[in-house]
Amino acid sequence: PAALTITTLSDWHIGTGAGIPGGVDRSVIRNPGGLPYMPASSLTGLVRASAKTIALALDDDALDNATPDGPWMRWFNWLFGGLSEQGERAPGPAAVKISAARLEPALRAVLVQE
């Protein structure tokens, strides 16, 4: 597996979904050591949504007229397992696997010291 670096250019927040309805503050997802991290499902969703937008645009140059069977959408379906937003196809195996993003072990060790 390849390691990637994620850089946030502003404040970020991936919450647990728990909290007071309508409230601004929600619990930040944390690992057992108490440090925030980005879950694989959140990262996969962000990458998948961006890749789909790009694939549709490359297939037709106009998102409204893009075909779901264009070459870039076939590539997208191969990468992400053929998932269909309308459930038309059964999910197939994905060629890409995205894991949770965590701080590097050396930095985690420094941050959790008491």
PDB file of C-alpha atoms in Angstrom:
ATOM      1  CA  PRO A   1       0.000   0.000   0.000  1.00  0.00           C
ATOM      2  CA  ALA A   2       1.112   3.519  -0.776  1.00  0.00           C
ATOM      3  CA  ALA A   3       1.125   6.179   1.908  1.00  0.00           C
ATOM      4  CA  LEU A   4      -0.280   9.594   1.065  1.00  0.00           C
ATOM      5  CA  THR A   5      -0.113  12.913   2.841  1.00  0.00           C
ATOM      6  CA  ILE A   6      -3.328  14.841   3.405  1.00  0.00           C
ATOM      7  CA  THR A   7      -3.037  18.582   3.851  1.00  0.00           C
ATOM      8  CA  THR A   8      -6.005  20.606   5.054  1.00  0.00           C
ATOM      9  CA  LEU A   9      -6.000  24.231   3.992  1.00  0.00           C
ATOM     10  CA  SER A  10      -8.521  25.335   6.595  1.00  0.00           C
ATOM     11  CA  ASP A  11     -10.163  24.004   9.720  1.00  0.00           C
ATOM     12  CA  TRP A  12     -11.679  20.572   9.211  1.00  0.00           C
ATOM     13  CA  HIS A  13     -14.108  18.523  11.186  1.00  0.00           C
ATOM     14  CA  ILE A  14     -15.337  14.984  10.771  1.00  0.00           C
ATOM     15  CA  GLY A  15     -17.923  14.452  13.445  1.00  0.00           C
ATOM     16  CA  THR A  16     -19.490  11.399  15.000  1.00  0.00           C
ATOM     17  CA  GLY A  17     -23.011  12.561  14.191  1.00  0.00           C
ATOM     18  CA  ALA A  18     -23.801  12.687  17.895  1.00  0.00           C
ATOM     19  CA  GLY A  19     -24.686  15.910  19.593  1.00  0.00           C
ATOM     20  CA  ILE A  20     -27.505  18.330  20.156  1.00  0.00           C
ATOM     21  CA  PRO A  21     -29.752  18.595  17.073  1.00  0.00           C
ATOM     22  CA  GLY A  22     -29.128  21.912  15.356  1.00  0.00           C
ATOM     23  CA  GLY A  23     -26.044  22.537  17.467  1.00  0.00           C
ATOM     24  CA  VAL A  24     -22.785  23.644  15.924  1.00  0.00           C
ATOM     25  CA  ASP A  25     -20.527  21.550  18.128  1.00  0.00           C
ATOM     26  CA  ARG A  26     -20.455  17.835  17.520  1.00  0.00           C
ATOM     27  CA  SER A  27     -17.991  15.293  18.818  1.00  0.00           C
ATOM     28  CA  VAL A  28     -14.917  14.912  16.647  1.00  0.00           C
ATOM     29  CA  ILE A  29     -14.084  11.314  15.760  1.00  0.00           C
ATOM     30  CA  ARG A  30     -11.088  10.239  17.821  1.00  0.00           C
ATOM     31  CA  ASN A  31      -8.930   7.141  18.020  1.00  0.00           C
ATOM     32  CA  PRO A  32      -8.490   5.193  21.290  1.00  0.00           C
ATOM     33  CA  GLY A  33      -5.575   7.512  22.191  1.00  0.00           C
ATOM     34  CA  GLY A  34      -7.869  10.540  21.960  1.00  0.00           C
ATOM     35  CA  LEU A  35      -6.423  11.979  18.742  1.00  0.00           C
ATOM     36  CA  PRO A  36      -8.629  12.947  15.787  1.00  0.00           C
ATOM     37  CA  TYR A  37      -8.456  10.943  12.572  1.00  0.00           C
ATOM     38  CA  MET A  38     -10.257  10.722   9.228  1.00  0.00           C
ATOM     39  CA  PRO A  39     -12.247   7.480   8.797  1.00  0.00           C
ATOM     40  CA  ALA A  40     -11.803   5.441   5.637  1.00  0.00           C
ATOM     41  CA  SER A  41     -15.505   5.796   4.783  1.00  0.00           C
ATOM     42  CA  SER A  42     -15.300   9.613   4.861  1.00  0.00           C
ATOM     43  CA  LEU A  43     -12.145   9.704   2.734  1.00  0.00           C
ATOM     44  CA  THR A  44     -13.516   7.153   0.273  1.00  0.00           C
ATOM     45  CA  GLY A  45     -16.718   9.176  -0.094  1.00  0.00           C
ATOM     46  CA  LEU A  46     -14.787  12.381  -0.799  1.00  0.00           C
ATOM     47  CA  VAL A  47     -12.490  10.756  -3.347  1.00  0.00           C
ATOM     48  CA  ARG A  48     -15.371   8.834  -4.969  1.00  0.00           C
ATOM     49  CA  ALA A  49     -17.552  11.952  -5.360  1.00  0.00           C
ATOM     50  CA  SER A  50     -14.679  13.952  -6.866  1.00  0.00           C
ATOM     51  CA  ALA A  51     -13.669  11.133  -9.211  1.00  0.00           C
ATOM     52  CA  LYS A  52     -17.250  10.749 -10.435  1.00  0.00           C
ATOM     53  CA  THR A  53     -17.558  14.459 -11.191  1.00  0.00           C
ATOM     54  CA  ILE A  54     -14.288  14.345 -13.129  1.00  0.00           C
ATOM     55  CA  ALA A  55     -15.253  11.161 -15.014  1.00  0.00           C
ATOM     56  CA  LEU A  56     -18.622  12.574 -16.059  1.00  0.00           C
ATOM     57  CA  ALA A  57     -17.030  15.822 -17.201  1.00  0.00           C
ATOM     58  CA  LEU A  58     -14.341  14.023 -19.222  1.00  0.00           C
ATOM     59  CA  ASP A  59     -16.892  11.760 -20.884  1.00  0.00           C
ATOM     60  CA  ASP A  60     -19.019  14.593 -22.194  1.00  0.00           C
ATOM     61  CA  ASP A  61     -17.665  18.006 -21.159  1.00  0.00           C
ATOM     62  CA  ALA A  62     -21.142  18.744 -19.816  1.00  0.00           C
ATOM     63  CA  LEU A  63     -22.350  16.980 -16.684  1.00  0.00           C
ATOM     64  CA  ASP A  64     -25.997  17.222 -17.748  1.00  0.00           C
ATOM     65  CA  ASN A  65     -25.367  15.241 -20.965  1.00  0.00           C
ATOM     66  CA  ALA A  66     -22.761  12.744 -19.735  1.00  0.00           C
ATOM     67  CA  THR A  67     -23.381   9.076 -20.332  1.00  0.00           C
ATOM     68  CA  PRO A  68     -22.965   6.551 -17.512  1.00  0.00           C
ATOM     69  CA  ASP A  69     -21.349   4.162 -20.027  1.00  0.00           C
ATOM     70  CA  GLY A  70     -18.570   6.460 -21.240  1.00  0.00           C
ATOM     71  CA  PRO A  71     -14.917   5.371 -20.978  1.00  0.00           C
ATOM     72  CA  TRP A  72     -14.183   7.503 -17.923  1.00  0.00           C
ATOM     73  CA  MET A  73     -17.293   6.270 -16.097  1.00  0.00           C
ATOM     74  CA  ARG A  74     -16.264   2.678 -16.884  1.00  0.00           C
ATOM     75  CA  TRP A  75     -12.887   3.490 -15.330  1.00  0.00           C
ATOM     76  CA  PHE A  76     -14.650   5.053 -12.320  1.00  0.00           C
ATOM     77  CA  ASN A  77     -16.824   1.937 -11.895  1.00  0.00           C
ATOM     78  CA  TRP A  78     -13.750  -0.289 -12.115  1.00  0.00           C
ATOM     79  CA  LEU A  79     -11.944   1.804  -9.476  1.00  0.00           C
ATOM     80  CA  PHE A  80     -14.813   1.980  -7.011  1.00  0.00           C
ATOM     81  CA  GLY A  81     -16.451  -1.387  -7.602  1.00  0.00           C
ATOM     82  CA  GLY A  82     -19.227  -0.562 -10.036  1.00  0.00           C
ATOM     83  CA  LEU A  83     -21.450   1.047  -7.444  1.00  0.00           C
ATOM     84  CA  SER A  84     -24.540   2.610  -8.916  1.00  0.00           C
ATOM     85  CA  GLU A  85     -26.290   5.543  -7.304  1.00  0.00           C
ATOM     86  CA  GLN A  86     -29.644   4.065  -8.406  1.00  0.00           C
ATOM     87  CA  GLY A  87     -28.712   0.536  -7.357  1.00  0.00           C
ATOM     88  CA  GLU A  88     -28.918  -0.698 -10.975  1.00  0.00           C
ATOM     89  CA  ARG A  89     -25.811  -2.866 -10.683  1.00  0.00           C
ATOM     90  CA  ALA A  90     -24.636  -5.129  -7.942  1.00  0.00           C
ATOM     91  CA  PRO A  91     -21.436  -3.797  -6.370  1.00  0.00           C
ATOM     92  CA  GLY A  92     -18.347  -5.453  -7.758  1.00  0.00           C
ATOM     93  CA  PRO A  93     -14.867  -5.622  -6.274  1.00  0.00           C
ATOM     94  CA  ALA A  94     -13.148  -2.254  -6.024  1.00  0.00           C
ATOM     95  CA  ALA A  95      -9.656  -1.784  -7.449  1.00  0.00           C
ATOM     96  CA  VAL A  96      -8.869   0.910  -4.888  1.00  0.00           C
ATOM     97  CA  LYS A  97      -8.897   0.635  -1.103  1.00  0.00           C
ATOM     98  CA  ILE A  98      -8.684   3.736   1.049  1.00  0.00           C
ATOM     99  CA  SER A  99      -7.783   3.348   4.717  1.00  0.00           C
ATOM    100  CA  ALA A 100      -8.304   5.760   7.590  1.00  0.00           C
ATOM    101  CA  ALA A 101      -5.948   8.742   7.777  1.00  0.00           C
ATOM    102  CA  ARG A 102      -4.035   8.960  11.017  1.00  0.00           C
ATOM    103  CA  LEU A 103      -1.173  11.055  12.275  1.00  0.00           C
ATOM    104  CA  GLU A 104       2.250   9.504  11.828  1.00  0.00           C
ATOM    105  CA  PRO A 105       3.287   7.216  14.704  1.00  0.00           C
ATOM    106  CA  ALA A 106       6.139   9.490  15.853  1.00  0.00           C
ATOM    107  CA  LEU A 107       3.812  12.507  16.077  1.00  0.00           C
ATOM    108  CA  ARG A 108       1.103  10.453  17.822  1.00  0.00           C
ATOM    109  CA  ALA A 109       3.655   9.342  20.415  1.00  0.00           C
ATOM    110  CA  VAL A 110       4.637  12.943  21.176  1.00  0.00           C
ATOM    111  CA  LEU A 111       1.030  14.173  21.374  1.00  0.00           C
ATOM    112  CA  VAL A 112      -0.215  11.495  23.763  1.00  0.00           C
ATOM    113  CA  GLN A 113       2.646  11.848  26.254  1.00  0.00           C
ATOM    114  CA  GLU A 114       1.605  13.134  29.663  1.00  0.00           C
TER     115      GLU A 114
END
